[in-house]
Amino acid sequence: MKVSVLMPVYNAEAYLAQAIDSIISQTFTEWELILVNDGSTDKSEEIILSYSDSRIRYSKNSENKGIIYTRNLMIEMSLGEYIAFLDSDDISLPTRLEQQITFLDNNPDYALCGTWSIMSDKDGRKIRKINMPSSNEDIKCSLLFINTFVQSSIMIRKEILIQHSYNKNFPVAEDYELWCRLSRLYKLKNLPIHLTQYRWHGDNISQSKKTLMDNLVKDIYRRELNYIGINPTNEELLLHAAIKDKTIVDISTEEYLKALKLWLIKLANHADENKAYNRDIFISTLVFRWIFACKEWQTPIKALSLPISLNIKQYRILFKMLRQRI
């Protein structure tokens, strides 16, 4: 078996058939689709059992066990050389598996590859394109700030996933934590092609889950900063986290951007001592994050102040990144 597609299912009746059909419609046909029902109370099981394709394998938990338990169970069940993920409300475009398998077959030094994605609303209407960092060096640098992969676009070598499994201490942000660990050991790739459709339901998570997510993501940030030799203060860690989510800080725009600029300059200066990243790409990544922080805080006029402070000469790299991601 070449590839196992893993699809955890929990109360997914509204979109489940579309997700399953998107795998059946793949141009690459040597696959198995593993569905595990994690205690659904809707018609998810009825929908799954309506399919007679022998490549579809179905199991169910006795009760709701959670995403990490369910994913680990599916990994144990899988027979494929590669493992692909697809959430039960997302869609794989027809050539997704074929193109990812071709890449991994031809590039044995890469552990995994994701793809660019199309974000849609709950009714399937396109919202925007998600153009994540593509090259290995760009991904490594960007992981210090964001999760650079869409989960439903991932295809990974099974032997590597078994060796470096999901961390049970991360009930949320478990994928981000895993990609950071893998980035230290292997090459990672995002194919710069839109091969998945990711369904966005809005930021309607509970406050308790958001707090847990924020805390665990900060743990990841601290660990990644420690890895490159920086031990951030709590204030610096909060500044760093606010690059992605400004709602976690209660501070004026002027104060925040002043402090953030100093923090990014500190990271830039550290790049001369640290060999974990390609320096040119790391500096360009810092400027990229600064520009979008200025945009988020609605002060675009300040966007050029950091490049000027750093005396950056690598504008060609930066502009290439901007063209890809905007």
Short mmCIF file of C-alpha atoms in Angstrom, two decimals:
data_model
loop_
_atom_site.label_atom_id
_atom_site.label_comp_id
_atom_site.label_asym_id
_atom_site.label_seq_id
_atom_site.Cartn_x
_atom_site.Cartn_y
_atom_site.Cartn_z
CA MET A 1 0.00 0.00 0.00
CA LYS A 2 1.44 3.37 -1.03
CA VAL A 3 -0.54 5.85 1.07
CA SER A 4 -2.98 5.75 3.98
CA VAL A 5 -5.33 8.72 4.29
CA LEU A 6 -6.37 9.30 7.90
CA MET A 7 -9.68 11.00 8.64
CA PRO A 8 -10.86 11.33 12.27
CA VAL A 9 -14.62 11.82 12.45
CA TYR A 10 -16.65 13.58 15.12
CA ASN A 11 -20.16 14.87 14.38
CA ALA A 12 -19.18 15.64 10.79
CA GLU A 13 -22.40 14.77 8.94
CA ALA A 14 -22.63 18.14 7.17
CA TYR A 15 -19.38 17.76 5.21
CA LEU A 16 -18.22 14.16 5.61
CA ALA A 17 -19.46 12.86 2.25
CA GLN A 18 -17.64 15.67 0.42
CA ALA A 19 -14.40 14.82 2.21
CA ILE A 20 -14.70 11.09 1.44
CA ASP A 21 -15.67 11.75 -2.19
CA SER A 22 -12.60 13.96 -2.63
CA ILE A 23 -10.37 10.96 -1.86
CA ILE A 24 -12.36 8.58 -4.08
CA SER A 25 -11.88 11.11 -6.91
CA GLN A 26 -8.07 11.20 -6.64
CA THR A 27 -6.04 10.59 -9.80
CA PHE A 28 -3.75 8.35 -7.72
CA THR A 29 -5.71 5.23 -6.82
CA GLU A 30 -3.42 3.06 -4.65
CA TRP A 31 -4.71 4.39 -1.33
CA GLU A 32 -6.64 3.32 1.73
CA LEU A 33 -8.92 5.68 3.62
CA ILE A 34 -9.10 5.05 7.36
CA LEU A 35 -12.02 6.62 9.19
CA VAL A 36 -12.34 6.43 12.97
CA ASN A 37 -15.58 7.64 14.51
CA ASP A 38 -14.65 9.36 17.78
CA GLY A 39 -18.00 9.06 19.55
CA SER A 40 -20.20 10.95 17.09
CA THR A 41 -23.85 11.43 18.00
CA ASP A 42 -25.05 12.51 14.54
CA LYS A 43 -25.39 10.57 11.26
CA SER A 44 -21.64 10.31 10.59
CA GLU A 45 -21.60 6.51 10.94
CA GLU A 46 -24.58 6.12 8.62
CA ILE A 47 -22.80 8.18 5.97
CA ILE A 48 -19.58 6.15 6.27
CA LEU A 49 -21.39 2.81 6.06
CA SER A 50 -23.14 3.91 2.87
CA TYR A 51 -19.83 3.54 0.99
CA SER A 52 -18.92 0.13 -0.43
CA ASP A 53 -15.40 0.94 -1.71
CA SER A 54 -13.05 -1.79 -0.41
CA ARG A 55 -10.29 0.77 0.08
CA ILE A 56 -12.28 2.42 2.89
CA ARG A 57 -11.66 1.03 6.40
CA TYR A 58 -13.86 2.02 9.33
CA SER A 59 -13.55 1.77 13.10
CA LYS A 60 -15.10 3.59 16.03
CA ASN A 61 -14.12 4.49 19.56
CA SER A 62 -16.37 3.38 22.41
CA GLU A 63 -16.53 7.02 23.51
CA ASN A 64 -15.02 10.38 22.59
CA LYS A 65 -11.26 9.88 23.08
CA GLY A 66 -9.92 13.07 21.53
CA ILE A 67 -7.82 13.86 18.48
CA ILE A 68 -4.41 12.58 19.64
CA TYR A 69 -5.74 9.18 20.75
CA THR A 70 -7.71 8.84 17.52
CA ARG A 71 -4.82 9.86 15.25
CA ASN A 72 -2.44 7.48 17.01
CA LEU A 73 -4.99 4.67 16.59
CA MET A 74 -5.27 5.37 12.86
CA ILE A 75 -1.49 5.43 12.50
CA GLU A 76 -1.37 1.97 14.11
CA MET A 77 -4.08 0.75 11.72
CA SER A 78 -2.41 2.17 8.60
CA LEU A 79 -0.67 0.02 5.98
CA GLY A 80 0.74 2.75 3.74
CA GLU A 81 4.33 3.80 3.14
CA TYR A 82 3.08 7.37 3.43
CA ILE A 83 0.40 8.85 5.66
CA ALA A 84 -1.81 11.71 4.49
CA PHE A 85 -4.16 13.69 6.71
CA LEU A 86 -7.57 15.06 5.82
CA ASP A 87 -10.04 16.52 8.30
CA SER A 88 -13.64 15.41 7.84
CA ASP A 89 -14.81 18.87 6.75
CA ASP A 90 -11.98 19.56 4.27
CA ILE A 91 -11.39 18.55 0.65
CA SER A 92 -8.42 17.17 -1.28
CA LEU A 93 -8.30 18.38 -4.89
CA PRO A 94 -7.99 15.56 -7.48
CA THR A 95 -4.20 15.53 -8.01
CA ARG A 96 -3.20 16.08 -4.39
CA LEU A 97 -2.04 12.54 -3.55
CA GLU A 98 -0.35 12.05 -6.92
CA GLN A 99 1.71 15.24 -6.68
CA GLN A 100 2.76 14.71 -3.06
CA ILE A 101 3.74 11.08 -3.64
CA THR A 102 5.79 12.11 -6.67
CA PHE A 103 7.63 14.69 -4.58
CA LEU A 104 8.39 12.34 -1.66
CA ASP A 105 9.42 9.50 -3.99
CA ASN A 106 11.86 11.83 -5.76
CA ASN A 107 13.16 13.54 -2.60
CA PRO A 108 14.01 10.89 0.03
CA ASP A 109 15.72 13.47 2.27
CA TYR A 110 12.35 15.16 2.98
CA ALA A 111 10.23 13.89 5.88
CA LEU A 112 6.96 15.41 4.74
CA CYS A 113 5.29 17.82 2.40
CA GLY A 114 2.21 19.96 2.70
CA THR A 115 0.57 22.09 0.04
CA TRP A 116 -0.87 25.52 -0.37
CA SER A 117 -4.59 25.61 0.36
CA ILE A 118 -7.82 27.41 -0.43
CA MET A 119 -9.79 28.65 2.57
CA SER A 120 -13.55 28.46 2.23
CA ASP A 121 -16.47 29.26 4.51
CA LYS A 122 -18.87 26.68 5.92
CA ASP A 123 -20.87 26.78 2.69
CA GLY A 124 -17.82 26.14 0.51
CA ARG A 125 -17.46 29.70 -0.75
CA LYS A 126 -13.83 30.71 -1.32
CA ILE A 127 -12.51 33.22 1.23
CA ARG A 128 -8.84 33.43 0.26
CA LYS A 129 -5.78 31.44 -0.75
CA ILE A 130 -3.36 30.23 1.92
CA ASN A 131 0.19 30.50 0.59
CA MET A 132 2.44 29.09 3.29
CA PRO A 133 6.26 29.20 3.19
CA SER A 134 7.45 26.67 0.64
CA SER A 135 11.18 25.97 0.89
CA ASN A 136 12.79 24.07 3.76
CA GLU A 137 14.83 27.07 4.97
CA ASP A 138 11.85 29.41 4.78
CA ILE A 139 9.72 26.92 6.73
CA LYS A 140 12.38 26.46 9.43
CA CYS A 141 12.65 30.22 10.00
CA SER A 142 8.90 30.80 9.93
CA LEU A 143 8.16 28.02 12.45
CA LEU A 144 9.61 30.31 15.10
CA PHE A 145 6.49 32.45 14.63
CA ILE A 146 3.67 30.40 13.08
CA ASN A 147 2.50 26.92 12.18
CA THR A 148 3.57 26.79 8.55
CA PHE A 149 1.36 23.86 7.51
CA VAL A 150 -2.33 23.26 6.87
CA GLN A 151 -3.01 19.99 8.69
CA SER A 152 -5.27 18.62 5.94
CA SER A 153 -2.49 19.09 3.38
CA ILE A 154 0.17 16.99 5.13
CA MET A 155 1.70 13.82 3.71
CA ILE A 156 4.47 12.27 5.82
CA ARG A 157 6.63 9.16 5.76
CA LYS A 158 5.03 6.64 8.12
CA GLU A 159 8.34 5.45 9.59
CA ILE A 160 9.19 9.00 10.64
CA LEU A 161 5.75 9.64 12.13
CA ILE A 162 6.02 6.45 14.20
CA GLN A 163 9.49 7.42 15.41
CA HIS A 164 8.42 10.98 16.30
CA SER A 165 4.79 10.70 17.38
CA TYR A 166 2.37 13.35 18.62
CA ASN A 167 3.14 14.70 22.09
CA LYS A 168 0.32 13.73 24.47
CA ASN A 169 1.07 16.83 26.56
CA PHE A 170 -0.30 18.94 23.69
CA PRO A 171 -4.05 18.27 23.41
CA VAL A 172 -4.14 21.34 21.14
CA ALA A 173 -1.38 22.73 18.87
CA GLU A 174 -0.13 19.13 18.68
CA ASP A 175 0.64 19.43 14.97
CA TYR A 176 2.63 22.66 15.38
CA GLU A 177 4.66 21.07 18.18
CA LEU A 178 5.46 18.05 16.00
CA TRP A 179 6.51 20.08 12.94
CA CYS A 180 8.91 22.12 15.10
CA ARG A 181 10.57 18.95 16.38
CA LEU A 182 10.83 17.45 12.90
CA SER A 183 12.31 20.64 11.44
CA ARG A 184 15.47 20.13 13.51
CA LEU A 185 16.05 16.67 12.04
CA TYR A 186 14.62 16.59 8.52
CA LYS A 187 13.81 18.71 5.51
CA LEU A 188 10.20 19.92 5.18
CA LYS A 189 8.33 21.22 2.14
CA ASN A 190 5.09 22.90 1.11
CA LEU A 191 4.27 22.31 -2.54
CA PRO A 192 3.45 25.79 -3.92
CA ILE A 193 0.22 24.54 -5.49
CA HIS A 194 -3.32 24.83 -4.10
CA LEU A 195 -4.23 21.16 -3.62
CA THR A 196 -6.50 21.26 -0.57
CA GLN A 197 -9.60 23.17 0.48
CA TYR A 198 -9.67 24.12 4.15
CA ARG A 199 -13.04 24.97 5.68
CA TRP A 200 -13.02 27.89 8.12
CA HIS A 201 -15.77 27.92 10.75
CA GLY A 202 -14.69 31.08 12.55
CA ASP A 203 -12.96 31.71 15.87
CA ASN A 204 -15.72 30.27 17.99
CA ILE A 205 -13.65 28.18 20.40
CA SER A 206 -14.35 28.43 24.11
CA GLN A 207 -12.34 30.82 26.26
CA SER A 208 -10.88 27.93 28.24
CA LYS A 209 -9.66 26.21 25.07
CA LYS A 210 -8.22 29.49 23.74
CA THR A 211 -6.34 30.01 27.01
CA LEU A 212 -4.96 26.47 26.78
CA MET A 213 -3.99 27.03 23.15
CA ASP A 214 -2.25 30.34 23.96
CA ASN A 215 -0.28 28.78 26.81
CA LEU A 216 0.83 25.74 24.82
CA VAL A 217 1.84 27.84 21.82
CA LYS A 218 3.92 30.03 24.13
CA ASP A 219 5.55 26.85 25.44
CA ILE A 220 6.47 26.00 21.84
CA TYR A 221 7.84 29.51 21.26
CA ARG A 222 9.96 29.31 24.42
CA ARG A 223 11.33 25.92 23.47
CA GLU A 224 12.18 27.06 19.93
CA LEU A 225 13.86 30.22 21.20
CA ASN A 226 15.83 28.16 23.73
CA TYR A 227 16.91 25.90 20.89
CA ILE A 228 18.60 28.81 19.12
CA GLY A 229 20.19 30.01 22.35
CA ILE A 230 17.72 32.67 23.52
CA ASN A 231 16.08 32.55 26.94
CA PRO A 232 13.22 35.07 26.62
CA THR A 233 11.76 36.97 29.54
CA ASN A 234 8.02 36.61 30.09
CA GLU A 235 7.57 40.07 28.58
CA GLU A 236 9.58 39.14 25.48
CA LEU A 237 7.63 35.90 25.11
CA LEU A 238 4.36 37.82 25.23
CA LEU A 239 5.64 40.25 22.58
CA HIS A 240 6.64 37.31 20.42
CA ALA A 241 3.26 35.59 20.78
CA ALA A 242 1.39 38.82 20.02
CA ILE A 243 2.90 38.91 16.53
CA LYS A 244 0.36 36.26 15.61
CA ASP A 245 -2.44 37.26 18.01
CA LYS A 246 -2.52 40.86 19.15
CA THR A 247 -5.54 40.22 21.40
CA ILE A 248 -3.30 38.68 24.06
CA VAL A 249 -1.67 42.01 24.95
CA ASP A 250 -3.25 45.08 26.54
CA ILE A 251 -0.93 47.84 25.38
CA SER A 252 -1.01 50.84 23.08
CA THR A 253 0.01 50.44 19.46
CA GLU A 254 2.97 52.78 19.88
CA GLU A 255 4.30 50.94 22.94
CA TYR A 256 3.84 47.52 21.40
CA LEU A 257 5.55 48.30 18.09
CA LYS A 258 8.44 50.02 19.86
CA ALA A 259 9.01 46.98 22.08
CA LEU A 260 8.49 44.54 19.19
CA LYS A 261 11.04 46.33 17.03
CA LEU A 262 13.66 46.01 19.77
CA TRP A 263 12.82 42.32 20.20
CA LEU A 264 13.14 41.59 16.47
CA ILE A 265 16.44 43.48 16.34
CA LYS A 266 17.64 41.28 19.22
CA LEU A 267 16.69 38.19 17.22
CA ALA A 268 18.43 39.60 14.15
CA ASN A 269 21.63 40.29 16.07
CA HIS A 270 21.51 36.77 17.44
CA ALA A 271 21.39 35.38 13.91
CA ASP A 272 25.08 36.23 13.51
CA GLU A 273 25.93 33.87 16.38
CA ASN A 274 23.42 31.12 15.63
CA LYS A 275 23.84 28.66 12.76
CA ALA A 276 20.41 27.01 13.00
CA TYR A 277 18.98 29.19 10.22
CA ASN A 278 20.10 30.57 6.91
CA ARG A 279 20.91 34.13 7.98
CA ASP A 280 19.56 35.95 4.91
CA ILE A 281 16.26 34.08 5.03
CA PHE A 282 15.98 34.50 8.81
CA ILE A 283 16.48 38.27 8.59
CA SER A 284 13.96 38.49 5.75
CA THR A 285 11.50 36.44 7.84
CA LEU A 286 11.87 38.90 10.73
CA VAL A 287 11.12 41.80 8.41
CA PHE A 288 8.19 39.92 6.92
CA ARG A 289 6.69 39.37 10.40
CA TRP A 290 7.30 43.05 11.23
CA ILE A 291 5.51 44.27 8.11
CA PHE A 292 2.46 42.17 8.90
CA ALA A 293 2.51 43.24 12.55
CA CYS A 294 2.40 46.84 11.35
CA LYS A 295 -0.47 45.96 9.03
CA GLU A 296 -2.32 44.17 11.86
CA TRP A 297 -1.87 47.17 14.15
CA GLN A 298 -2.93 49.47 11.28
CA THR A 299 0.32 51.43 11.13
CA PRO A 300 1.71 50.59 7.66
CA ILE A 301 3.85 53.74 7.64
CA LYS A 302 6.14 52.09 10.20
CA ALA A 303 6.71 49.01 8.07
CA LEU A 304 10.00 50.23 6.60
CA SER A 305 11.55 51.28 9.92
CA LEU A 306 12.85 47.81 10.81
CA PRO A 307 14.56 47.16 7.44
CA ILE A 308 16.22 50.57 7.75
CA SER A 309 17.36 49.78 11.30
CA LEU A 310 18.82 46.46 10.19
CA ASN A 311 20.47 47.98 7.11
CA ILE A 312 19.09 45.06 5.10
CA LYS A 313 20.55 44.45 1.65
CA GLN A 314 18.61 41.28 0.91
CA TYR A 315 15.47 42.99 -0.41
CA ARG A 316 15.28 40.57 -3.32
CA ILE A 317 14.68 37.67 -0.90
CA LEU A 318 12.14 39.66 1.10
CA PHE A 319 10.17 40.79 -1.95
CA LYS A 320 10.12 37.21 -3.26
CA MET A 321 8.60 36.09 0.05
CA LEU A 322 6.04 38.89 -0.06
CA ARG A 323 4.99 38.02 -3.61
CA GLN A 324 4.46 34.39 -2.63
CA ARG A 325 2.42 34.99 0.52
CA ILE A 326 0.21 38.00 -0.20
#
